């Protein structure tokens, strides 16, 4: 996508994205902040995007809104509770939070494809279509992202 076309696409999608984010987080001001972050992420990916970007923008908006909601409401399943313990989260919770921090530290494109693949459960073909790339390129990006996450995770565990 050409950078000149992006403002039109962003303006066209903005109201819909705010509505999606507001539905998830329940606060319009927070939703507008989330949409601003989404549009910034998409702007950085602009040369790699293929119009229309509607589906990709909606997925990224949902992901960021859910992330915001998770940060606001850290919850655990009742089955994970260890009765008689102090208020410290279980070890798996620490590992999950550590992995999520590693994902947040990735470059934007790697973050996006990792989230689409492993959080949204999309297949490589769909991710390639959304990002305007090939399946092979998506597989390489995901492989590099996984390796970076693994390396960073192990380095921080030491």
PDB file of C-alpha atoms in Angstrom:
ATOM      1  CA  UNK A   1       0.000   0.000   0.000  1.00  0.00           C
ATOM      2  CA  UNK A   2       1.234   3.460  -0.758  1.00  0.00           C
ATOM      3  CA  UNK A   3       1.616   5.807   2.197  1.00  0.00           C
ATOM      4  CA  UNK A   4      -0.557   8.334   0.350  1.00  0.00           C
ATOM      5  CA  UNK A   5      -3.480   5.864   0.448  1.00  0.00           C
ATOM      6  CA  UNK A   6      -3.171   5.107   4.154  1.00  0.00           C
ATOM      7  CA  UNK A   7      -4.931   8.236   5.547  1.00  0.00           C
ATOM      8  CA  UNK A   8      -8.018   7.450   3.474  1.00  0.00           C
ATOM      9  CA  UNK A   9      -8.072   3.825   4.666  1.00  0.00           C
ATOM     10  CA  UNK A  10      -7.487   4.893   8.286  1.00  0.00           C
ATOM     11  CA  UNK A  11     -10.277   7.475   8.202  1.00  0.00           C
ATOM     12  CA  UNK A  12     -12.649   4.997   6.592  1.00  0.00           C
ATOM     13  CA  UNK A  13     -11.955   2.327   9.250  1.00  0.00           C
ATOM     14  CA  UNK A  14     -11.570   4.485  12.361  1.00  0.00           C
ATOM     15  CA  UNK A  15     -15.210   4.469  13.549  1.00  0.00           C
ATOM     16  CA  UNK A  16     -15.563   0.711  13.065  1.00  0.00           C
ATOM     17  CA  UNK A  17     -12.315   0.003  14.906  1.00  0.00           C
ATOM     18  CA  UNK A  18     -13.336   2.263  17.801  1.00  0.00           C
ATOM     19  CA  UNK A  19     -16.639   0.414  18.019  1.00  0.00           C
ATOM     20  CA  UNK A  20     -14.855  -2.971  18.137  1.00  0.00           C
ATOM     21  CA  UNK A  21     -12.395  -1.837  20.808  1.00  0.00           C
ATOM     22  CA  UNK A  22     -15.097  -0.108  22.881  1.00  0.00           C
ATOM     23  CA  UNK A  23     -17.186  -3.270  22.823  1.00  0.00           C
ATOM     24  CA  UNK A  24     -14.261  -5.244  24.258  1.00  0.00           C
ATOM     25  CA  UNK A  25     -12.858  -2.793  26.819  1.00  0.00           C
ATOM     26  CA  UNK A  26     -16.102  -0.980  27.645  1.00  0.00           C
ATOM     27  CA  UNK A  27     -14.607   2.527  27.547  1.00  0.00           C
ATOM     28  CA  UNK A  28     -14.701   4.783  24.486  1.00  0.00           C
ATOM     29  CA  UNK A  29     -11.666   6.872  25.493  1.00  0.00           C
ATOM     30  CA  UNK A  30      -9.591   3.752  26.025  1.00  0.00           C
ATOM     31  CA  UNK A  31     -10.909   2.383  22.721  1.00  0.00           C
ATOM     32  CA  UNK A  32      -9.724   5.508  20.910  1.00  0.00           C
ATOM     33  CA  UNK A  33      -6.249   5.051  22.395  1.00  0.00           C
ATOM     34  CA  UNK A  34      -6.226   1.433  21.259  1.00  0.00           C
ATOM     35  CA  UNK A  35      -7.288   2.396  17.727  1.00  0.00           C
ATOM     36  CA  UNK A  36      -4.560   5.023  17.628  1.00  0.00           C
ATOM     37  CA  UNK A  37      -2.037   2.283  18.491  1.00  0.00           C
ATOM     38  CA  UNK A  38      -3.522   0.022  15.808  1.00  0.00           C
ATOM     39  CA  UNK A  39      -3.258   2.714  13.157  1.00  0.00           C
ATOM     40  CA  UNK A  40       0.320   3.441  14.184  1.00  0.00           C
ATOM     41  CA  UNK A  41       1.225  -0.256  13.887  1.00  0.00           C
ATOM     42  CA  UNK A  42      -0.422  -0.441  10.474  1.00  0.00           C
ATOM     43  CA  UNK A  43       1.334   2.763   9.380  1.00  0.00           C
ATOM     44  CA  UNK A  44       4.696   1.164  10.168  1.00  0.00           C
ATOM     45  CA  UNK A  45       3.673  -1.838   8.033  1.00  0.00           C
ATOM     46  CA  UNK A  46       2.217   0.309   5.257  1.00  0.00           C
ATOM     47  CA  UNK A  47       4.681  -0.642   2.480  1.00  0.00           C
ATOM     48  CA  UNK A  48       4.026  -4.349   3.149  1.00  0.00           C
ATOM     49  CA  UNK A  49       0.213  -4.123   3.265  1.00  0.00           C
ATOM     50  CA  UNK A  50      -2.142  -4.915   0.423  1.00  0.00           C
ATOM     51  CA  UNK A  51      -5.536  -3.152   0.346  1.00  0.00           C
ATOM     52  CA  UNK A  52      -8.117  -3.722   1.630  1.00  0.00           C
ATOM     53  CA  UNK A  53      -6.730  -3.701   5.158  1.00  0.00           C
ATOM     54  CA  UNK A  54     -10.104  -3.993   6.919  1.00  0.00           C
ATOM     55  CA  UNK A  55      -9.721  -7.579   8.146  1.00  0.00           C
ATOM     56  CA  UNK A  56      -6.166  -7.054   9.360  1.00  0.00           C
ATOM     57  CA  UNK A  57      -7.090  -3.819  11.135  1.00  0.00           C
ATOM     58  CA  UNK A  58     -10.008  -5.518  12.888  1.00  0.00           C
ATOM     59  CA  UNK A  59      -7.866  -8.451  14.051  1.00  0.00           C
ATOM     60  CA  UNK A  60      -5.130  -6.161  15.370  1.00  0.00           C
ATOM     61  CA  UNK A  61      -7.762  -4.019  17.125  1.00  0.00           C
ATOM     62  CA  UNK A  62      -9.312  -7.064  18.792  1.00  0.00           C
ATOM     63  CA  UNK A  63      -5.891  -8.303  19.890  1.00  0.00           C
ATOM     64  CA  UNK A  64      -4.801  -4.988  21.380  1.00  0.00           C
ATOM     65  CA  UNK A  65      -8.157  -4.501  23.096  1.00  0.00           C
ATOM     66  CA  UNK A  66      -7.992  -7.992  24.578  1.00  0.00           C
ATOM     67  CA  UNK A  67      -4.416  -7.394  25.711  1.00  0.00           C
ATOM     68  CA  UNK A  68      -5.539  -4.175  27.391  1.00  0.00           C
ATOM     69  CA  UNK A  69      -8.390  -6.006  29.078  1.00  0.00           C
ATOM     70  CA  UNK A  70      -6.041  -8.764  30.283  1.00  0.00           C
ATOM     71  CA  UNK A  71      -3.663  -6.217  31.753  1.00  0.00           C
ATOM     72  CA  UNK A  72      -6.552  -4.582  33.538  1.00  0.00           C
ATOM     73  CA  UNK A  73      -8.055  -7.824  34.835  1.00  0.00           C
ATOM     74  CA  UNK A  74      -5.446 -10.424  35.672  1.00  0.00           C
ATOM     75  CA  UNK A  75      -7.518 -13.538  36.337  1.00  0.00           C
ATOM     76  CA  UNK A  76      -6.909 -17.195  36.949  1.00  0.00           C
ATOM     77  CA  UNK A  77      -9.039 -20.238  36.431  1.00  0.00           C
ATOM     78  CA  UNK A  78     -10.386 -21.656  39.677  1.00  0.00           C
ATOM     79  CA  UNK A  79      -8.729 -24.988  38.874  1.00  0.00           C
ATOM     80  CA  UNK A  80      -5.348 -23.197  38.978  1.00  0.00           C
ATOM     81  CA  UNK A  81      -5.838 -21.980  42.542  1.00  0.00           C
ATOM     82  CA  UNK A  82      -3.644 -23.549  45.161  1.00  0.00           C
ATOM     83  CA  UNK A  83      -5.582 -23.406  48.419  1.00  0.00           C
ATOM     84  CA  UNK A  84      -3.429 -22.543  51.411  1.00  0.00           C
ATOM     85  CA  UNK A  85      -0.894 -20.529  49.394  1.00  0.00           C
ATOM     86  CA  UNK A  86      -0.266 -16.841  49.574  1.00  0.00           C
ATOM     87  CA  UNK A  87      -1.465 -14.545  46.807  1.00  0.00           C
ATOM     88  CA  UNK A  88       1.429 -15.325  44.469  1.00  0.00           C
ATOM     89  CA  UNK A  89       0.329 -16.505  41.011  1.00  0.00           C
ATOM     90  CA  UNK A  90       1.159 -20.078  39.984  1.00  0.00           C
ATOM     91  CA  UNK A  91       4.468 -20.712  38.162  1.00  0.00           C
ATOM     92  CA  UNK A  92       2.673 -21.175  34.829  1.00  0.00           C
ATOM     93  CA  UNK A  93       1.272 -17.660  35.138  1.00  0.00           C
ATOM     94  CA  UNK A  94       4.811 -16.289  35.523  1.00  0.00           C
ATOM     95  CA  UNK A  95       5.965 -18.191  32.426  1.00  0.00           C
ATOM     96  CA  UNK A  96       2.991 -16.973  30.415  1.00  0.00           C
ATOM     97  CA  UNK A  97       3.597 -13.361  31.422  1.00  0.00           C
ATOM     98  CA  UNK A  98       7.287 -13.774  30.603  1.00  0.00           C
ATOM     99  CA  UNK A  99       6.485 -15.122  27.121  1.00  0.00           C
ATOM    100  CA  UNK A 100       3.994 -12.294  26.517  1.00  0.00           C
ATOM    101  CA  UNK A 101       6.664  -9.735  27.464  1.00  0.00           C
ATOM    102  CA  UNK A 102       9.029 -11.415  25.002  1.00  0.00           C
ATOM    103  CA  UNK A 103       6.361 -11.189  22.281  1.00  0.00           C
ATOM    104  CA  UNK A 104       5.781  -7.501  23.079  1.00  0.00           C
ATOM    105  CA  UNK A 105       9.514  -6.874  22.539  1.00  0.00           C
ATOM    106  CA  UNK A 106       9.441  -8.290  18.989  1.00  0.00           C
ATOM    107  CA  UNK A 107       9.428  -6.078  15.896  1.00  0.00           C
ATOM    108  CA  UNK A 108       5.901  -5.112  14.823  1.00  0.00           C
ATOM    109  CA  UNK A 109       5.548  -7.572  11.936  1.00  0.00           C
ATOM    110  CA  UNK A 110       6.791 -10.494  14.038  1.00  0.00           C
ATOM    111  CA  UNK A 111       4.398  -9.549  16.855  1.00  0.00           C
ATOM    112  CA  UNK A 112       1.531  -9.404  14.421  1.00  0.00           C
ATOM    113  CA  UNK A 113       2.105 -12.782  12.757  1.00  0.00           C
ATOM    114  CA  UNK A 114       2.816 -14.552  16.063  1.00  0.00           C
ATOM    115  CA  UNK A 115      -0.436 -13.215  17.503  1.00  0.00           C
ATOM    116  CA  UNK A 116      -2.409 -14.077  14.377  1.00  0.00           C
ATOM    117  CA  UNK A 117      -0.984 -17.600  14.304  1.00  0.00           C
ATOM    118  CA  UNK A 118      -0.912 -18.542  17.976  1.00  0.00           C
ATOM    119  CA  UNK A 119      -3.559 -16.363  19.609  1.00  0.00           C
ATOM    120  CA  UNK A 120      -6.098 -16.049  16.793  1.00  0.00           C
ATOM    121  CA  UNK A 121      -5.297 -19.523  15.429  1.00  0.00           C
ATOM    122  CA  UNK A 122      -5.103 -18.423  11.795  1.00  0.00           C
ATOM    123  CA  UNK A 123      -3.437 -20.590   9.192  1.00  0.00           C
ATOM    124  CA  UNK A 124      -0.410 -19.458   7.214  1.00  0.00           C
ATOM    125  CA  UNK A 125      -2.408 -18.875   4.042  1.00  0.00           C
ATOM    126  CA  UNK A 126      -4.821 -16.475   5.772  1.00  0.00           C
ATOM    127  CA  UNK A 127      -1.972 -14.604   7.487  1.00  0.00           C
ATOM    128  CA  UNK A 128      -0.176 -14.278   4.159  1.00  0.00           C
ATOM    129  CA  UNK A 129      -3.343 -12.896   2.597  1.00  0.00           C
ATOM    130  CA  UNK A 130      -3.850 -10.361   5.399  1.00  0.00           C
ATOM    131  CA  UNK A 131      -0.264  -9.154   5.348  1.00  0.00           C
ATOM    132  CA  UNK A 132       0.113  -9.197   1.570  1.00  0.00           C
ATOM    133  CA  UNK A 133       2.921 -11.704   1.777  1.00  0.00           C
ATOM    134  CA  UNK A 134       3.571 -15.311   0.783  1.00  0.00           C
ATOM    135  CA  UNK A 135       3.072 -18.345   3.002  1.00  0.00           C
ATOM    136  CA  UNK A 136       6.801 -19.017   2.864  1.00  0.00           C
ATOM    137  CA  UNK A 137       7.607 -15.506   4.046  1.00  0.00           C
ATOM    138  CA  UNK A 138       5.066 -15.816   6.873  1.00  0.00           C
ATOM    139  CA  UNK A 139       6.607 -19.126   7.952  1.00  0.00           C
ATOM    140  CA  UNK A 140      10.057 -17.510   8.008  1.00  0.00           C
ATOM    141  CA  UNK A 141       8.817 -14.532  10.043  1.00  0.00           C
ATOM    142  CA  UNK A 142       7.120 -16.853  12.540  1.00  0.00           C
ATOM    143  CA  UNK A 143      10.208 -19.035  12.764  1.00  0.00           C
ATOM    144  CA  UNK A 144      12.432 -16.032  13.434  1.00  0.00           C
ATOM    145  CA  UNK A 145       9.965 -14.694  15.988  1.00  0.00           C
ATOM    146  CA  UNK A 146       9.833 -18.037  17.813  1.00  0.00           C
ATOM    147  CA  UNK A 147      13.618 -18.222  17.885  1.00  0.00           C
ATOM    148  CA  UNK A 148      13.859 -14.670  19.236  1.00  0.00           C
ATOM    149  CA  UNK A 149      11.248 -15.417  21.904  1.00  0.00           C
ATOM    150  CA  UNK A 150      13.058 -18.634  22.879  1.00  0.00           C
ATOM    151  CA  UNK A 151      16.449 -16.901  23.057  1.00  0.00           C
ATOM    152  CA  UNK A 152      15.129 -13.933  25.012  1.00  0.00           C
ATOM    153  CA  UNK A 153      13.164 -16.178  27.374  1.00  0.00           C
ATOM    154  CA  UNK A 154      16.172 -18.366  28.130  1.00  0.00           C
ATOM    155  CA  UNK A 155      18.489 -15.366  28.502  1.00  0.00           C
ATOM    156  CA  UNK A 156      16.168 -13.701  31.011  1.00  0.00           C
ATOM    157  CA  UNK A 157      15.731 -16.967  32.954  1.00  0.00           C
ATOM    158  CA  UNK A 158      19.461 -17.055  33.784  1.00  0.00           C
TER     159      UNK A 158
END
